[in-house]
Coordinates of C-alpha atoms in Angstrom, one line a residue:
M1 CA 212.2 202.6 -19.4
A2 CA 211.0 202.2 -15.9
T3 CA 211.2 203.9 -12.4
V4 CA 213.4 201.8 -10.2
F5 CA 214.1 201.8 -6.5
M6 CA 217.2 200.1 -5.1
S7 CA 218.5 199.8 -1.6
F8 CA 220.7 197.8 0.8
L9 CA 219.8 195.8 3.9
G10 CA 222.4 195.1 6.6
K11 CA 222.2 193.2 9.9
G12 CA 221.4 196.3 12.0
S13 CA 223.0 197.1 15.4
C14 CA 223.7 194.5 18.1
K15 CA 221.2 194.8 20.9
Q16 CA 221.7 193.9 24.6
D17 CA 220.3 190.4 24.2
G18 CA 222.9 189.8 21.4
H19 CA 220.6 189.8 18.4
F20 CA 220.8 192.3 15.5
D21 CA 217.9 194.7 14.7
Y22 CA 216.9 198.2 13.8
D23 CA 215.1 200.7 16.0
P24 CA 211.7 201.9 14.9
V25 CA 211.6 205.7 14.5
P26 CA 209.7 208.3 12.4
Y27 CA 212.0 209.7 9.7
Q28 CA 211.6 213.2 8.3
Y29 CA 212.0 214.5 4.7
N30 CA 211.0 217.9 3.3
G31 CA 209.2 218.9 6.4
R32 CA 207.1 215.7 6.7
S33 CA 207.5 212.8 9.1
S34 CA 206.9 209.2 8.3
R35 CA 205.1 206.7 10.6
P36 CA 207.6 204.9 13.0
T37 CA 209.4 202.1 11.1
K38 CA 212.5 200.0 11.5
F39 CA 213.4 200.5 7.9
V40 CA 214.4 203.8 6.3
Q41 CA 213.4 202.3 2.9
A42 CA 209.8 202.1 4.0
A43 CA 209.9 205.6 5.3
E44 CA 211.3 206.8 1.9
I45 CA 208.5 205.0 0.0
E46 CA 206.0 206.7 2.2
L47 CA 207.5 210.2 2.1
L48 CA 208.2 210.2 -1.6
Q49 CA 204.6 209.7 -2.5
P50 CA 202.9 210.4 -4.9
K51 CA 206.0 209.1 -6.7
T52 CA 205.7 205.4 -7.5
F53 CA 208.1 202.7 -8.7
D54 CA 207.8 200.0 -11.4
R55 CA 210.5 197.8 -9.8
A56 CA 212.2 197.6 -6.5
F57 CA 215.4 195.8 -5.4
V58 CA 217.1 195.3 -2.1
V59 CA 220.7 194.1 -2.0
V60 CA 221.1 191.6 0.8
T61 CA 223.6 189.2 2.2
E62 CA 222.6 185.7 3.2
E63 CA 222.4 186.8 6.9
S64 CA 220.6 190.1 6.4
H65 CA 218.1 188.4 4.2
R66 CA 217.4 185.8 6.9
L67 CA 217.2 188.4 9.7
H68 CA 215.2 191.2 8.2
F69 CA 214.0 190.8 4.6
D70 CA 210.5 189.5 5.2
A71 CA 209.9 192.3 7.8
L72 CA 211.2 194.9 5.4
R73 CA 209.0 193.6 2.5
R74 CA 206.0 193.8 4.8
E75 CA 206.9 197.4 5.9
M76 CA 207.4 198.5 2.3
A77 CA 204.1 197.0 1.3
V78 CA 202.3 199.0 4.0
S79 CA 204.1 202.1 2.7
G80 CA 202.7 201.4 -0.8
L81 CA 205.4 199.3 -2.6
E82 CA 204.9 195.6 -3.2
N83 CA 206.9 193.0 -5.1
V84 CA 210.3 194.0 -3.7
V85 CA 213.0 191.6 -5.1
P86 CA 216.1 190.7 -3.1
I87 CA 219.5 190.7 -4.8
Q88 CA 221.7 188.4 -2.7
I89 CA 225.4 189.0 -2.8
E90 CA 228.4 187.1 -1.3
E91 CA 230.0 188.4 1.8
G92 CA 233.7 189.1 1.2
F93 CA 236.0 191.9 0.2
S94 CA 238.2 190.3 -2.5
P95 CA 238.4 192.0 -5.9
E96 CA 236.4 189.1 -7.4
C97 CA 233.6 189.7 -4.8
Q98 CA 233.5 193.4 -5.5
W99 CA 233.2 192.7 -9.3
K100 CA 230.4 190.3 -8.7
W101 CA 228.6 192.9 -6.6
F102 CA 228.9 195.4 -9.4
Q103 CA 227.6 193.0 -12.0
E104 CA 224.7 191.9 -9.8
I105 CA 223.6 195.5 -9.3
V106 CA 224.0 196.7 -12.9
Q107 CA 222.1 193.8 -14.5
H108 CA 218.9 194.9 -12.8
I109 CA 219.0 198.5 -14.3
D110 CA 217.9 198.8 -17.9
E111 CA 218.3 201.4 -20.6
E112 CA 217.0 204.8 -19.8
D113 CA 215.6 203.8 -16.4
H114 CA 214.8 206.4 -13.8
L115 CA 216.8 205.3 -10.7
T116 CA 216.2 206.1 -7.0
V117 CA 218.8 204.8 -4.6
D118 CA 219.0 204.4 -0.8
L119 CA 222.5 204.1 0.6
T120 CA 221.8 204.1 4.3
H121 CA 222.6 200.5 5.2
G122 CA 225.2 199.8 2.5
Y123 CA 228.5 199.1 4.3
R124 CA 231.4 201.1 3.2
A125 CA 232.8 198.9 0.5
M126 CA 229.3 198.4 -1.0
S127 CA 228.7 202.2 -1.2
I128 CA 231.9 202.5 -3.2
V129 CA 230.9 199.8 -5.6
F130 CA 227.4 201.2 -5.9
S131 CA 228.7 204.8 -6.6
N132 CA 230.6 203.4 -9.5
A133 CA 227.6 201.4 -10.7
I134 CA 225.6 204.6 -10.7
N135 CA 228.3 206.3 -12.7
F136 CA 228.4 203.4 -15.2
V137 CA 224.7 203.1 -15.9
Q138 CA 224.4 206.9 -16.3
R139 CA 226.9 206.8 -19.1
V140 CA 226.4 203.4 -20.7
R141 CA 222.6 203.0 -20.3
R142 CA 221.6 206.7 -20.2
V143 CA 220.0 206.2 -16.8
T144 CA 218.4 209.3 -15.1
L145 CA 219.4 209.5 -11.4
E146 CA 216.4 210.9 -9.5
G147 CA 217.5 210.5 -5.9
V148 CA 220.3 209.1 -3.7
Y149 CA 219.0 209.0 -0.2
Y150 CA 220.6 208.5 3.2
G151 CA 218.8 208.2 6.5
A152 CA 221.0 210.2 8.9
F153 CA 220.1 208.2 12.1
E154 CA 223.2 209.3 13.9
S155 CA 222.2 213.0 13.6
N156 CA 218.8 212.6 15.4
R157 CA 217.9 209.3 16.8
D158 CA 214.3 210.3 17.6
N159 CA 213.4 211.8 14.2
P160 CA 216.3 211.3 11.8
P161 CA 216.4 213.3 8.6
I162 CA 216.5 211.7 5.2
V163 CA 219.1 213.5 3.0
D164 CA 219.2 213.5 -0.8
M165 CA 222.8 213.3 -2.0
K166 CA 222.0 213.1 -5.7
D167 CA 223.5 216.4 -6.5
F168 CA 226.9 215.3 -5.3
F169 CA 227.0 212.7 -8.1
I170 CA 227.0 215.6 -10.6
I171 CA 230.8 215.7 -10.2
H172 CA 231.1 212.7 -12.4
E173 CA 229.1 214.5 -15.1
W174 CA 231.3 217.7 -14.9
A175 CA 234.5 215.6 -15.1
E176 CA 233.1 213.8 -18.2
G177 CA 232.1 217.2 -19.7
V178 CA 235.6 218.5 -19.4
S179 CA 237.0 215.3 -20.7
R180 CA 234.8 215.5 -23.8
L181 CA 235.9 219.0 -24.4
V182 CA 239.6 218.2 -24.0
E183 CA 239.6 214.8 -25.7
D184 CA 236.9 215.2 -28.4
A185 CA 236.5 219.0 -28.8
D186 CA 232.9 218.5 -27.8
A187 CA 231.4 221.2 -25.5
R188 CA 227.8 220.0 -25.6
K189 CA 228.0 218.1 -22.4
L190 CA 229.4 221.1 -20.5
A191 CA 226.8 223.5 -22.0
G192 CA 224.0 221.2 -21.0
L193 CA 225.3 220.9 -17.4
A194 CA 225.7 224.6 -17.2
E195 CA 221.9 224.9 -17.8
T196 CA 220.9 222.4 -15.1
T197 CA 223.5 222.3 -12.3
P198 CA 222.7 224.3 -9.1
S199 CA 225.0 227.3 -8.7
F200 CA 226.4 226.3 -5.3
Q201 CA 228.0 223.2 -6.9
F202 CA 229.7 224.3 -10.2
G203 CA 228.6 227.9 -10.4
T204 CA 231.9 229.1 -11.8
L205 CA 232.1 226.5 -14.5
A206 CA 228.5 227.2 -15.4
D207 CA 229.2 230.9 -15.9
R208 CA 227.3 232.0 -19.0
E209 CA 230.3 233.8 -20.7
L210 CA 232.7 231.0 -20.0
T211 CA 230.2 228.4 -21.4
A212 CA 229.7 230.5 -24.5
A213 CA 233.5 230.8 -25.0
V214 CA 234.0 227.1 -24.6
T215 CA 231.2 226.3 -26.9
S216 CA 232.6 228.7 -29.5
V217 CA 236.0 227.2 -29.5
S218 CA 234.5 223.7 -29.8
E219 CA 232.5 224.6 -32.8
K220 CA 235.5 226.3 -34.5
I221 CA 237.6 223.2 -34.0
R222 CA 235.0 220.8 -35.4
N223 CA 234.2 223.2 -38.3
V224 CA 237.8 223.9 -39.1
D225 CA 237.4 227.7 -38.7
V226 CA 241.2 228.2 -38.8
H227 CA 241.1 232.0 -39.1
R228 CA 239.0 232.5 -36.0
L229 CA 239.9 229.5 -33.9
R230 CA 242.9 231.1 -32.1
S231 CA 241.0 234.1 -31.0
A232 CA 238.2 231.9 -29.8
A233 CA 240.7 229.9 -27.7
D234 CA 242.1 233.3 -26.4
S235 CA 238.5 234.1 -25.3
V236 CA 238.4 230.9 -23.3
I237 CA 241.7 231.8 -21.6
Q238 CA 240.5 235.3 -20.8
E239 CA 237.2 233.9 -19.3
I240 CA 239.1 231.4 -17.2
Q241 CA 241.3 234.1 -15.8
R242 CA 238.1 236.2 -15.0
V243 CA 236.3 233.5 -13.0
R244 CA 239.4 231.8 -11.4
E245 CA 239.2 233.8 -8.2
T246 CA 235.7 232.7 -7.4
A247 CA 236.3 229.0 -8.3
G248 CA 236.4 226.3 -5.7
V249 CA 239.1 223.7 -5.4
I250 CA 237.4 221.2 -7.7
E251 CA 236.4 223.8 -10.2
R252 CA 240.0 225.2 -10.4
A253 CA 241.2 221.7 -11.1
L254 CA 238.9 221.3 -14.1
L255 CA 239.6 224.9 -15.2
E256 CA 243.3 224.1 -15.3
I257 CA 242.7 221.1 -17.6
I258 CA 240.8 223.3 -20.0
E259 CA 243.4 226.1 -19.8
Q260 CA 246.3 223.7 -20.5
K261 CA 244.5 222.4 -23.5
F262 CA 243.9 225.8 -25.2
R263 CA 246.7 228.1 -23.9
A264 CA 249.2 227.1 -26.7
L265 CA 246.4 227.7 -29.3
A266 CA 245.3 231.1 -28.0
A267 CA 246.1 234.4 -29.6
P268 CA 244.0 237.6 -29.7
M269 CA 242.6 238.6 -33.1
D270 CA 244.8 241.1 -35.0
P271 CA 242.8 243.0 -37.6
E272 CA 246.1 243.6 -39.6
E273 CA 247.3 240.0 -39.3
R274 CA 249.2 238.8 -42.4
Y275 CA 250.5 235.5 -43.6
D276 CA 253.7 235.8 -41.5
H277 CA 255.7 233.6 -39.2
G278 CA 253.3 233.9 -36.3
Y279 CA 250.3 233.0 -38.5
F280 CA 251.9 229.8 -39.7
L281 CA 253.0 228.8 -36.2
G282 CA 249.4 229.2 -35.2
Q283 CA 248.3 227.0 -38.1
L284 CA 250.7 224.3 -36.9
Q285 CA 249.1 224.5 -33.4
I286 CA 245.6 224.2 -34.9
I287 CA 246.6 221.2 -37.0
K288 CA 248.1 219.5 -33.9
V289 CA 244.9 220.0 -32.0
L290 CA 242.8 218.5 -34.9
L291 CA 245.2 215.5 -35.0
D292 CA 245.0 215.1 -31.2
H293 CA 241.2 214.9 -31.5
Q294 CA 241.6 212.4 -34.4
L295 CA 239.7 214.8 -36.6
Y296 CA 241.7 213.8 -39.7
M297 CA 239.4 215.2 -42.4
Q298 CA 239.6 218.6 -40.7
A299 CA 243.3 218.3 -40.1
F300 CA 244.1 217.4 -43.8
T301 CA 241.8 220.3 -44.9
A302 CA 243.8 222.7 -42.6
M303 CA 247.1 221.3 -44.0
R304 CA 246.0 221.8 -47.6
E305 CA 244.9 225.4 -46.9
M306 CA 248.2 226.1 -45.0
I307 CA 250.2 225.0 -48.0
G308 CA 248.2 227.2 -50.3
S309 CA 248.7 230.1 -47.8
L310 CA 252.5 229.9 -48.3
G311 CA 251.8 231.6 -51.7
L312 CA 250.3 234.6 -49.9
I313 CA 253.4 235.5 -47.8
P314 CA 254.5 238.2 -50.2
V315 CA 251.0 239.4 -51.2
A316 CA 250.7 243.0 -49.9
K317 CA 246.9 243.0 -49.8
A318 CA 246.5 239.6 -48.1
R319 CA 245.1 240.2 -44.7
I320 CA 243.5 237.5 -42.6
H321 CA 240.5 239.4 -41.2
S322 CA 239.5 241.9 -43.8
S323 CA 237.1 241.4 -46.7
Q324 CA 239.7 242.8 -49.2
G325 CA 242.3 240.4 -47.8
R326 CA 240.1 237.4 -48.0
K327 CA 239.6 238.0 -51.7
Q328 CA 243.3 237.2 -52.1
R329 CA 242.6 233.6 -51.1
Q330 CA 242.1 232.8 -54.8
K331 CA 245.9 233.2 -55.2
A332 CA 246.4 230.4 -52.7
E333 CA 244.5 228.1 -55.0
V334 CA 246.7 229.1 -58.0
F335 CA 249.8 228.6 -55.9
L336 CA 248.6 225.1 -54.8
A337 CA 248.1 224.2 -58.5
M338 CA 251.6 225.5 -59.3
L339 CA 253.1 223.1 -56.7
Q340 CA 251.4 220.1 -58.2
F341 CA 253.0 220.4 -61.7
P342 CA 256.3 221.5 -63.2
P343 CA 256.2 224.9 -64.9
E344 CA 256.0 223.4 -68.4
R345 CA 252.7 221.8 -67.4
W346 CA 251.1 225.0 -66.0
N347 CA 248.0 225.7 -68.0
F348 CA 246.2 228.7 -66.5
S349 CA 243.7 230.9 -68.2
G350 CA 242.2 234.4 -67.7
D351 CA 243.2 236.3 -64.6
R352 CA 245.0 233.2 -63.2
V353 CA 247.7 233.6 -65.8
K354 CA 248.6 237.0 -64.2
V355 CA 248.4 235.6 -60.7
C356 CA 250.8 232.8 -61.7
E357 CA 253.3 235.2 -63.2
G358 CA 253.1 237.4 -60.1
L359 CA 253.7 234.3 -57.9
R360 CA 256.6 233.0 -60.0
P361 CA 259.4 235.0 -58.2
H362 CA 258.2 233.7 -54.8
Y363 CA 257.9 230.2 -56.3
E364 CA 261.5 230.3 -57.5
K365 CA 262.8 231.6 -54.2
L366 CA 261.1 228.7 -52.4
M367 CA 262.5 226.3 -54.9
A368 CA 266.0 227.7 -54.4
I369 CA 265.9 227.1 -50.6
G370 CA 264.4 223.6 -50.9
V371 CA 260.9 224.3 -49.6
L372 CA 259.0 223.2 -52.7
Q373 CA 261.0 219.9 -52.9
R374 CA 259.9 219.1 -49.3
I375 CA 256.3 219.9 -50.1
R376 CA 256.2 217.8 -53.2
G377 CA 257.5 214.9 -51.2
F378 CA 254.2 214.5 -49.4
L379 CA 251.6 216.8 -51.1
P380 CA 250.2 214.1 -53.5
V381 CA 249.5 211.7 -50.6
L382 CA 248.0 214.6 -48.6
L383 CA 245.7 215.6 -51.4
N384 CA 244.6 212.0 -52.0
C385 CA 243.7 211.6 -48.4
R386 CA 241.7 214.9 -48.4
N387 CA 239.9 213.9 -51.6
G388 CA 239.1 210.5 -50.1
F389 CA 237.3 212.3 -47.3
D390 CA 235.6 214.6 -49.8
H391 CA 234.1 211.6 -51.6
A392 CA 233.4 209.5 -48.4
W393 CA 236.0 207.0 -49.6
T394 CA 233.5 205.7 -52.2
S395 CA 236.3 205.0 -54.7
S396 CA 238.5 203.2 -52.2
K397 CA 238.3 199.6 -51.1
E398 CA 238.5 200.7 -47.5
T399 CA 239.4 203.6 -45.3
P400 CA 243.2 203.8 -45.1
A401 CA 244.7 202.5 -41.9
D402 CA 247.6 205.0 -41.9
L403 CA 245.7 208.2 -41.5
E404 CA 247.2 208.9 -38.1
A405 CA 250.7 208.1 -39.2
N406 CA 250.3 210.2 -42.3
G407 CA 248.9 213.1 -40.3
E408 CA 251.9 213.1 -38.0
R409 CA 254.3 212.8 -40.9
F410 CA 252.6 215.7 -42.7
L411 CA 252.7 217.8 -39.5
H412 CA 256.4 217.1 -39.0
E413 CA 257.1 218.2 -42.6
L414 CA 255.1 221.4 -42.3
D415 CA 256.8 222.3 -39.1
A416 CA 260.2 221.8 -40.8
I417 CA 259.0 223.9 -43.8
V418 CA 258.0 226.8 -41.5
E419 CA 261.4 226.7 -39.7
L420 CA 263.2 226.6 -43.1
L421 CA 261.2 229.7 -44.3
H422 CA 262.0 231.5 -41.0
R423 CA 265.7 230.6 -41.2
H424 CA 266.0 232.0 -44.7
G425 CA 264.2 235.2 -43.9
V426 CA 261.3 234.6 -46.2
F427 CA 258.9 236.1 -43.6
D428 CA 261.1 239.1 -43.1
H429 CA 262.0 239.8 -46.7
P430 CA 259.3 238.4 -49.0
A431 CA 259.7 238.3 -52.8
A432 CA 259.3 241.7 -54.5
M433 CA 255.6 241.3 -55.3
D434 CA 254.1 244.2 -53.4
A435 CA 254.8 246.7 -56.2
Q436 CA 253.0 244.5 -58.8
P437 CA 249.5 246.1 -59.3
H438 CA 247.7 242.8 -60.0
L439 CA 248.9 241.4 -56.7

């Protein structure tokens, strides 16, 4: 890890006698003026003190190196920075040349360096290449960008200001933060940016309540909190609607991406929610999100629980968000066991015998309409996959290569099962279990 200064050196402007040079002027930064110098880089080294640099590089062409590099190196030494190294690039604008520029720049920046850049004399194409190089090393080499300076000679030729454009590069960070949330269900990047970004840039996205809502939905996806995930997603949508009016153009574009991701998943919490049609449609949306994020262990867990929940459709006391209702989840485990074996092999004991007998009418109804046959067509493979994750695949030769294909197949089957239950009115007219005291 080192502090690195990197800049560009062009030919300068053409003078009356036909040669190229720079005009010596004092530059200003943060209320201070440098001594008169031809080179903005020398002024920056002077004005940034007491900051020092471990390494310094100047990107040059063959001609700019010949015309000005020795003079620049002397000026920078006077300002306090010696051992400036030239990086010579080819002149040309072909894609091959641009790629070579990129590689030449990147190879001089190491892991976790602290980088300060001057873009004043980088001609337009080089500035584009270098902006992408900055973006690259920030992500791949975890480089800290400490300053991106530009000497605005055209705004005041007598005492031009030096402007720090570092904060503009934060746009790449915010775009990556949104991408991580949408693609990987990871809100940590967004949360970190919300703590450090100036309010005038992404103040709306950094809103405390919005950040908390986004972090909450991210945690619930990754922790498979299927009974609170939809309400967490609904909170994100509500927060987006609240802040939308104050958002700028760029912020609205990023907010729309987040909204599109979570709108289908969102639903307000219903204290009386039962295991009805809406519940299972919501579970399908959750499973789809988990598969989209390639969170296969979490997706298979949610599928297993969803299949067990089919046994709770007719249970009167089963409520999603009450302590009494959550106690009914034991019946889901009994139902899941009933699905794995034919009735003659059921071997329950204690209270589970009563639960099994209470579930039998519902079981037989699902058998009659073909639901159980569909479940048994894929349940053993699903449970094997889930058990593999439970035991870190230690009993397998290798991790199965068909997890994605199986996940999509299981989701398709579950979707068809919910539609079959809906078509046969199972959600509207559940089996007559409500009157049975033990259920």
